[in-house]
PDB file of C-alpha atoms in Angstrom:
ATOM      1  CA  MET A   1      89.426-102.879 -81.594  1.00  0.00           C
ATOM      2  CA  ARG A   2      90.926-102.859 -84.938  1.00  0.00           C
ATOM      3  CA  GLY A   3      91.163-100.363 -87.661  1.00  0.00           C
ATOM      4  CA  GLY A   4      92.725 -97.382 -85.572  1.00  0.00           C
ATOM      5  CA  ILE A   5      90.255 -97.444 -82.836  1.00  0.00           C
ATOM      6  CA  ARG A   6      91.927 -97.462 -79.266  1.00  0.00           C
ATOM      7  CA  MET A   7      92.002-100.364 -77.401  1.00  0.00           C
ATOM      8  CA  GLN A   8      90.946-100.307 -73.790  1.00  0.00           C
ATOM      9  CA  GLU A   9      93.366-100.292 -71.183  1.00  0.00           C
ATOM     10  CA  SER A  10      92.260-104.096 -69.815  1.00  0.00           C
ATOM     11  CA  GLY A  11      93.092-105.355 -73.445  1.00  0.00           C
ATOM     12  CA  GLU A  12      96.310-104.213 -73.424  1.00  0.00           C
ATOM     13  CA  ASN A  13      97.210-105.494 -69.797  1.00  0.00           C
ATOM     14  CA  TYR A  14      95.819-109.218 -71.149  1.00  0.00           C
ATOM     15  CA  LEU A  15      97.785-108.668 -74.581  1.00  0.00           C
ATOM     16  CA  GLU A  16     100.877-107.461 -72.434  1.00  0.00           C
ATOM     17  CA  THR A  17     100.368-110.279 -69.461  1.00  0.00           C
ATOM     18  CA  ILE A  18      99.852-112.997 -72.139  1.00  0.00           C
ATOM     19  CA  LEU A  19     103.083-112.138 -73.815  1.00  0.00           C
ATOM     20  CA  MET A  20     105.249-111.665 -70.583  1.00  0.00           C
ATOM     21  CA  LEU A  21     104.119-114.971 -69.419  1.00  0.00           C
ATOM     22  CA  LYS A  22     104.853-116.866 -72.873  1.00  0.00           C
ATOM     23  CA  GLU A  23     108.247-115.442 -72.896  1.00  0.00           C
ATOM     24  CA  ARG A  24     108.271-116.799 -69.065  1.00  0.00           C
ATOM     25  CA  ARG A  25     106.606-120.385 -69.055  1.00  0.00           C
ATOM     26  CA  GLY A  26     106.722-121.101 -72.783  1.00  0.00           C
ATOM     27  CA  THR A  27     102.828-121.473 -72.748  1.00  0.00           C
ATOM     28  CA  VAL A  28      99.947-119.581 -71.418  1.00  0.00           C
ATOM     29  CA  ARG A  29      96.624-120.510 -70.280  1.00  0.00           C
ATOM     30  CA  SER A  30      93.429-118.768 -68.951  1.00  0.00           C
ATOM     31  CA  ILE A  31      93.971-119.913 -65.304  1.00  0.00           C
ATOM     32  CA  ASP A  32      97.779-118.401 -65.847  1.00  0.00           C
ATOM     33  CA  VAL A  33      96.558-114.686 -66.499  1.00  0.00           C
ATOM     34  CA  ALA A  34      93.947-114.971 -63.915  1.00  0.00           C
ATOM     35  CA  ARG A  35      97.034-115.501 -61.329  1.00  0.00           C
ATOM     36  CA  GLU A  36      98.763-113.073 -62.935  1.00  0.00           C
ATOM     37  CA  LEU A  37      96.559-110.369 -62.591  1.00  0.00           C
ATOM     38  CA  ASN A  38      94.615-111.928 -59.819  1.00  0.00           C
ATOM     39  CA  PHE A  39      91.342-111.704 -61.597  1.00  0.00           C
ATOM     40  CA  SER A  40      88.852-114.572 -61.362  1.00  0.00           C
ATOM     41  CA  LYS A  41      88.685-117.278 -64.185  1.00  0.00           C
ATOM     42  CA  PRO A  42      85.275-115.893 -65.437  1.00  0.00           C
ATOM     43  CA  SER A  43      86.968-112.288 -65.943  1.00  0.00           C
ATOM     44  CA  VAL A  44      89.755-113.545 -67.972  1.00  0.00           C
ATOM     45  CA  SER A  45      87.246-115.866 -69.606  1.00  0.00           C
ATOM     46  CA  ARG A  46      85.260-112.973 -71.058  1.00  0.00           C
ATOM     47  CA  ALA A  47      88.173-110.913 -71.881  1.00  0.00           C
ATOM     48  CA  MET A  48      90.010-113.957 -73.694  1.00  0.00           C
ATOM     49  CA  GLY A  49      86.398-114.240 -76.200  1.00  0.00           C
ATOM     50  CA  ILE A  50      86.822-110.242 -76.413  1.00  0.00           C
ATOM     51  CA  LEU A  51      90.320-110.557 -77.619  1.00  0.00           C
ATOM     52  CA  ARG A  52      89.529-113.488 -79.567  1.00  0.00           C
ATOM     53  CA  GLU A  53      86.983-111.985 -81.709  1.00  0.00           C
ATOM     54  CA  ASN A  54      89.086-108.982 -82.285  1.00  0.00           C
ATOM     55  CA  GLY A  55      91.584-111.075 -83.822  1.00  0.00           C
ATOM     56  CA  PHE A  56      94.160-110.564 -81.133  1.00  0.00           C
ATOM     57  CA  ILE A  57      94.271-114.634 -80.131  1.00  0.00           C
ATOM     58  CA  THR A  58      93.838-117.559 -81.012  1.00  0.00           C
ATOM     59  CA  MET A  59      92.725-120.273 -78.468  1.00  0.00           C
ATOM     60  CA  GLU A  60      93.925-124.135 -79.056  1.00  0.00           C
ATOM     61  CA  GLY A  61      91.638-127.048 -78.175  1.00  0.00           C
ATOM     62  CA  SER A  62      94.217-127.650 -74.942  1.00  0.00           C
ATOM     63  CA  GLY A  63      92.994-123.836 -74.013  1.00  0.00           C
ATOM     64  CA  GLU A  64      96.410-122.525 -74.452  1.00  0.00           C
ATOM     65  CA  ILE A  65      96.442-119.341 -75.577  1.00  0.00           C
ATOM     66  CA  LYS A  66      97.853-117.753 -78.642  1.00  0.00           C
ATOM     67  CA  LEU A  67      98.619-114.407 -79.493  1.00  0.00           C
ATOM     68  CA  THR A  68      97.617-114.012 -83.809  1.00  0.00           C
ATOM     69  CA  GLU A  69     100.461-111.262 -85.498  1.00  0.00           C
ATOM     70  CA  THR A  70      97.980-108.601 -84.612  1.00  0.00           C
ATOM     71  CA  GLY A  71      98.078-109.788 -80.949  1.00  0.00           C
ATOM     72  CA  ARG A  72     101.812-109.856 -80.537  1.00  0.00           C
ATOM     73  CA  ALA A  73     102.453-106.506 -82.492  1.00  0.00           C
ATOM     74  CA  LYS A  74      99.981-104.884 -80.583  1.00  0.00           C
ATOM     75  CA  ALA A  75     101.541-106.562 -77.143  1.00  0.00           C
ATOM     76  CA  GLU A  76     104.965-106.214 -77.766  1.00  0.00           C
ATOM     77  CA  GLU A  77     104.191-102.264 -78.645  1.00  0.00           C
ATOM     78  CA  ILE A  78     102.527-101.985 -74.935  1.00  0.00           C
ATOM     79  CA  TYR A  79     105.575-103.618 -73.591  1.00  0.00           C
ATOM     80  CA  GLY A  80     107.880-101.780 -75.675  1.00  0.00           C
ATOM     81  CA  ARG A  81     106.157 -98.389 -74.005  1.00  0.00           C
ATOM     82  CA  HIS A  82     105.933-100.038 -70.172  1.00  0.00           C
ATOM     83  CA  ARG A  83     109.698-100.465 -70.862  1.00  0.00           C
ATOM     84  CA  LEU A  84     110.508 -96.973 -71.900  1.00  0.00           C
ATOM     85  CA  LEU A  85     108.454 -95.353 -69.319  1.00  0.00           C
ATOM     86  CA  THR A  86     109.893 -97.501 -66.973  1.00  0.00           C
ATOM     87  CA  ALA A  87     113.396 -96.394 -67.669  1.00  0.00           C
ATOM     88  CA  PHE A  88     112.606 -92.697 -67.852  1.00  0.00           C
ATOM     89  CA  LEU A  89     110.756 -92.694 -64.527  1.00  0.00           C
ATOM     90  CA  GLN A  90     114.012 -94.641 -63.109  1.00  0.00           C
ATOM     91  CA  GLU A  91     116.634 -92.703 -64.485  1.00  0.00           C
ATOM     92  CA  VAL A  92     115.242 -89.505 -65.137  1.00  0.00           C
ATOM     93  CA  ALA A  93     112.487 -88.800 -62.164  1.00  0.00           C
ATOM     94  CA  GLY A  94     114.978 -91.003 -60.085  1.00  0.00           C
ATOM     95  CA  VAL A  95     112.134 -92.680 -58.229  1.00  0.00           C
ATOM     96  CA  SER A  96     112.419 -96.287 -56.655  1.00  0.00           C
ATOM     97  CA  ASP A  97     112.519 -99.339 -59.006  1.00  0.00           C
ATOM     98  CA  GLU A  98     109.201-100.174 -57.639  1.00  0.00           C
ATOM     99  CA  MET A  99     107.351 -96.933 -57.919  1.00  0.00           C
ATOM    100  CA  ALA A 100     108.815 -96.674 -61.616  1.00  0.00           C
ATOM    101  CA  GLU A 101     107.237 -99.765 -62.382  1.00  0.00           C
ATOM    102  CA  GLU A 102     103.555 -99.035 -61.018  1.00  0.00           C
ATOM    103  CA  ASN A 103     103.530 -95.546 -62.534  1.00  0.00           C
ATOM    104  CA  ALA A 104     104.802 -96.734 -66.043  1.00  0.00           C
ATOM    105  CA  CYS A 105     102.303 -99.726 -65.970  1.00  0.00           C
ATOM    106  CA  ARG A 106      99.182 -96.729 -65.715  1.00  0.00           C
ATOM    107  CA  MET A 107     101.321 -94.236 -68.099  1.00  0.00           C
ATOM    108  CA  GLU A 108     101.768 -96.647 -70.739  1.00  0.00           C
ATOM    109  CA  HIS A 109      97.732 -96.736 -71.907  1.00  0.00           C
ATOM    110  CA  ILE A 110      97.078 -93.074 -71.297  1.00  0.00           C
ATOM    111  CA  LEU A 111     100.074 -91.169 -73.023  1.00  0.00           C
ATOM    112  CA  ASP A 112      99.664 -90.254 -76.745  1.00  0.00           C
ATOM    113  CA  GLN A 113     101.899 -91.340 -79.433  1.00  0.00           C
ATOM    114  CA  GLU A 114     103.711 -87.997 -79.769  1.00  0.00           C
ATOM    115  CA  VAL A 115     104.588 -87.678 -76.197  1.00  0.00           C
ATOM    116  CA  VAL A 116     106.099 -91.376 -76.207  1.00  0.00           C
ATOM    117  CA  ASP A 117     108.009 -90.460 -79.327  1.00  0.00           C
ATOM    118  CA  GLY A 118     109.343 -87.484 -77.501  1.00  0.00           C
ATOM    119  CA  ILE A 119     110.627 -89.623 -74.120  1.00  0.00           C
ATOM    120  CA  SER A 120     112.089 -92.013 -76.386  1.00  0.00           C
ATOM    121  CA  GLN A 121     113.726 -89.686 -78.688  1.00  0.00           C
ATOM    122  CA  TYR A 122     114.806 -87.987 -75.348  1.00  0.00           C
ATOM    123  CA  MET A 123     116.423 -91.174 -73.474  1.00  0.00           C
ATOM    124  CA  ARG A 124     118.346 -91.869 -76.922  1.00  0.00           C
ATOM    125  CA  GLN A 125     119.750 -88.881 -77.002  1.00  0.00           C
ATOM    126  CA  ARG A 126     120.524 -88.646 -73.298  1.00  0.00           C
ATOM    127  CA  SER A 127     122.059 -92.316 -73.841  1.00  0.00           C
ATOM    128  CA  THR A 128     124.898 -90.834 -76.419  1.00  0.00           C
TER     129      THR A 128
END
């Protein structure tokens, strides 16, 4: 997952969810992630193991999940894409907030950085 290899969409979703839960709740445990994503606890446990092995999270003895510096940077990157694409779809495509959120969530994982950069530049120019 590191060293320029693109992280899988599921890993990106987990990191983004951990970041959002941390901001909302202060602490995050596997059960919180499972509830938020509506996934089984064993599925989340396996994913947390993979994220830990790849240096994106640490798990405290209490069960609390913490993003490493690398994990936080990746989660913030993904969440930034999500916010940008949501705003783009709302403002430019004129779709509902719900539709923008749903589509941004799917798009954030598949668009090349060059496309995201172009959308970002367009949105900056549009707001000036």
